[in-house]
Amino acid sequence: MRSIIFHILLLLLLSCSGSEKKAKLKQVSSLEEVPQGENFKIFLEDFSKIEEFQLSRIKFPLSDCDYPGDEDSNCIYWTKEDWKQVILIDTTHTPTTIRTIYDNFSLKMENSGERVVAFEATETNVCAYYYFKLQSEQWFLIKRVVCAD
């Protein structure tokens, strides 16, 4: 009789912990959901490799600001004719440069239609931030910020 009660309690405990795990998994997956639209990583590869595609996915005139630290930013605005193609996928695998993709302009991780591709050099104040926004289910570069000592 005791073994039957033990097995019933064990089954109850396992079923409760299983549903708790499912609830946690559901919570995590809802945080990782992306807004509807094209896959950002695939977009970023095409953006980096195909010059015509890149030009079609930049909102011109593009704001390009130097952020020297504690001083005011100096901004210029790129036109389509003056823009030089940039490659935002890591082809060097240099350990001194860290590339991070944030999913909003606040540089925090949350579900949004925004991405920031950040290149930050370790032990220096050299960085570049590329701001993308999802518009009509397509990604567009809308701003760039560069900082240096």
CSV table of C-alpha atoms in Angstrom, one decimal:
chain,number,residue,atom,x,y,z
A,1,MET,CA,0.0,0.0,0.0
A,2,ARG,CA,2.8,2.4,0.9
A,3,SER,CA,4.5,1.8,-2.5
A,4,ILE,CA,1.3,2.6,-4.3
A,5,ILE,CA,0.9,5.9,-2.4
A,6,PHE,CA,4.6,6.7,-3.0
A,7,HIS,CA,4.3,6.1,-6.8
A,8,ILE,CA,1.1,8.2,-6.9
A,9,LEU,CA,2.8,11.1,-5.1
A,10,LEU,CA,5.9,10.7,-7.3
A,11,LEU,CA,3.7,10.9,-10.4
A,12,LEU,CA,2.0,14.0,-9.0
A,13,LEU,CA,5.3,15.7,-8.2
A,14,LEU,CA,6.7,14.9,-11.7
A,15,SER,CA,3.6,16.2,-13.5
A,16,CYS,CA,3.6,19.4,-11.4
A,17,SER,CA,7.2,20.1,-12.1
A,18,GLY,CA,6.8,19.3,-15.8
A,19,SER,CA,4.0,21.9,-16.1
A,20,GLU,CA,6.1,24.4,-14.2
A,21,LYS,CA,9.0,23.8,-16.7
A,22,LYS,CA,6.5,24.2,-19.6
A,23,ALA,CA,5.3,27.5,-18.2
A,24,LYS,CA,8.9,28.7,-17.8
A,25,LEU,CA,9.7,27.6,-21.4
A,26,LYS,CA,6.6,29.4,-22.7
A,27,GLN,CA,7.7,32.5,-20.8
A,28,VAL,CA,11.2,32.3,-22.3
A,29,SER,CA,10.0,31.7,-25.8
A,30,SER,CA,7.6,34.6,-25.7
A,31,LEU,CA,10.6,36.9,-24.7
A,32,GLU,CA,12.5,35.6,-27.7
A,33,GLU,CA,9.8,36.2,-30.2
A,34,VAL,CA,10.7,38.6,-32.9
A,35,PRO,CA,8.4,41.0,-34.6
A,36,GLN,CA,7.0,39.8,-37.9
A,37,GLY,CA,9.2,40.5,-40.8
A,38,GLU,CA,12.4,39.3,-42.4
A,39,ASN,CA,15.0,37.4,-40.4
A,40,PHE,CA,17.5,40.0,-39.2
A,41,LYS,CA,20.6,37.7,-39.5
A,42,ILE,CA,19.8,36.8,-43.1
A,43,PHE,CA,19.1,40.5,-43.8
A,44,LEU,CA,22.4,41.5,-42.3
A,45,GLU,CA,24.3,39.0,-44.5
A,46,ASP,CA,22.6,40.3,-47.6
A,47,PHE,CA,23.1,43.9,-46.5
A,48,SER,CA,26.8,43.3,-46.0
A,49,LYS,CA,27.5,41.3,-49.2
A,50,ILE,CA,25.3,43.0,-51.9
A,51,GLU,CA,25.9,46.6,-52.5
A,52,GLU,CA,22.7,47.3,-54.4
A,53,PHE,CA,20.7,45.6,-51.6
A,54,GLN,CA,22.5,47.8,-49.0
A,55,LEU,CA,21.7,51.0,-50.9
A,56,SER,CA,18.0,50.0,-51.1
A,57,ARG,CA,17.9,49.4,-47.4
A,58,ILE,CA,19.3,52.7,-46.1
A,59,LYS,CA,17.0,55.6,-45.2
A,60,PHE,CA,18.8,58.5,-46.9
A,61,PRO,CA,19.9,61.1,-45.9
A,62,LEU,CA,21.6,58.9,-43.3
A,63,SER,CA,22.7,60.5,-40.0
A,64,ASP,CA,26.3,59.7,-39.2
A,65,CYS,CA,27.5,61.1,-35.9
A,66,ASP,CA,30.9,61.1,-34.2
A,67,TYR,CA,30.6,60.8,-30.5
A,68,PRO,CA,33.9,61.9,-29.0
A,69,GLY,CA,32.8,61.1,-25.4
A,70,ASP,CA,31.8,64.1,-23.2
A,71,GLU,CA,31.7,66.6,-26.1
A,72,ASP,CA,28.7,67.3,-28.4
A,73,SER,CA,28.3,65.0,-31.4
A,74,ASN,CA,29.2,66.2,-34.8
A,75,CYS,CA,26.8,64.8,-37.4
A,76,ILE,CA,27.0,64.6,-41.2
A,77,TYR,CA,24.3,63.3,-43.5
A,78,TRP,CA,25.2,60.7,-46.2
A,79,THR,CA,23.4,60.8,-49.5
A,80,LYS,CA,22.9,57.7,-51.6
A,81,GLU,CA,25.5,58.9,-54.1
A,82,ASP,CA,28.2,59.5,-51.4
A,83,TRP,CA,27.6,56.3,-49.4
A,84,LYS,CA,30.4,53.7,-49.3
A,85,GLN,CA,29.4,50.0,-48.7
A,86,VAL,CA,30.0,48.7,-45.2
A,87,ILE,CA,30.4,45.1,-44.2
A,88,LEU,CA,28.8,44.4,-40.9
A,89,ILE,CA,29.3,40.6,-40.7
A,90,ASP,CA,32.6,39.5,-39.0
A,91,THR,CA,35.0,38.2,-41.6
A,92,THR,CA,38.2,38.8,-39.5
A,93,HIS,CA,37.2,37.0,-36.2
A,94,THR,CA,39.5,39.4,-34.4
A,95,PRO,CA,39.3,38.8,-30.6
A,96,THR,CA,39.9,42.5,-29.8
A,97,THR,CA,36.7,43.6,-31.5
A,98,ILE,CA,33.3,42.5,-30.0
A,99,ARG,CA,30.3,42.6,-32.2
A,100,THR,CA,26.9,42.6,-30.4
A,101,ILE,CA,23.4,42.8,-31.8
A,102,TYR,CA,21.0,44.6,-29.5
A,103,ASP,CA,17.3,44.3,-30.2
A,104,ASN,CA,16.4,48.0,-29.5
A,105,PHE,CA,17.9,51.4,-29.4
A,106,SER,CA,18.2,51.4,-25.6
A,107,LEU,CA,20.9,48.7,-26.0
A,108,LYS,CA,18.8,46.3,-23.8
A,109,MET,CA,17.4,43.0,-24.7
A,110,GLU,CA,13.7,43.1,-25.4
A,111,ASN,CA,11.3,42.3,-28.2
A,112,SER,CA,11.1,45.3,-30.6
A,113,GLY,CA,11.3,46.2,-34.2
A,114,GLU,CA,14.8,47.7,-33.6
A,115,ARG,CA,18.3,46.3,-33.8
A,116,VAL,CA,21.7,47.9,-33.1
A,117,VAL,CA,24.8,46.2,-34.5
A,118,ALA,CA,27.6,47.3,-32.2
A,119,PHE,CA,31.3,47.0,-32.8
A,120,GLU,CA,33.3,47.8,-29.7
A,121,ALA,CA,37.1,47.5,-29.5
A,122,THR,CA,38.3,46.2,-26.1
A,123,GLU,CA,40.5,48.4,-23.9
A,124,THR,CA,39.8,51.5,-26.1
A,125,ASN,CA,37.0,53.9,-26.6
A,126,VAL,CA,36.6,53.0,-30.3
A,127,CYS,CA,33.2,51.8,-31.4
A,128,ALA,CA,30.6,51.9,-34.1
A,129,TYR,CA,26.8,51.5,-33.8
A,130,TYR,CA,24.5,50.8,-36.7
A,131,TYR,CA,20.8,51.4,-36.0
A,132,PHE,CA,18.3,49.4,-37.9
A,133,LYS,CA,14.5,49.7,-37.8
A,134,LEU,CA,11.8,47.2,-39.0
A,135,GLN,CA,9.5,49.1,-41.4
A,136,SER,CA,6.8,47.3,-43.4
A,137,GLU,CA,8.4,43.9,-42.4
A,138,GLN,CA,11.8,45.0,-43.9
A,139,TRP,CA,14.9,46.1,-42.1
A,140,PHE,CA,16.4,49.5,-42.8
A,141,LEU,CA,19.6,51.3,-41.6
A,142,ILE,CA,18.5,54.6,-40.2
A,143,LYS,CA,21.5,55.9,-38.3
A,144,ARG,CA,25.2,55.3,-37.5
A,145,VAL,CA,27.2,56.5,-34.5
A,146,VAL,CA,31.0,56.3,-34.3
A,147,CYS,CA,33.0,57.0,-31.1
A,148,ALA,CA,36.8,57.3,-30.6
A,149,ASP,CA,39.1,58.8,-28.1
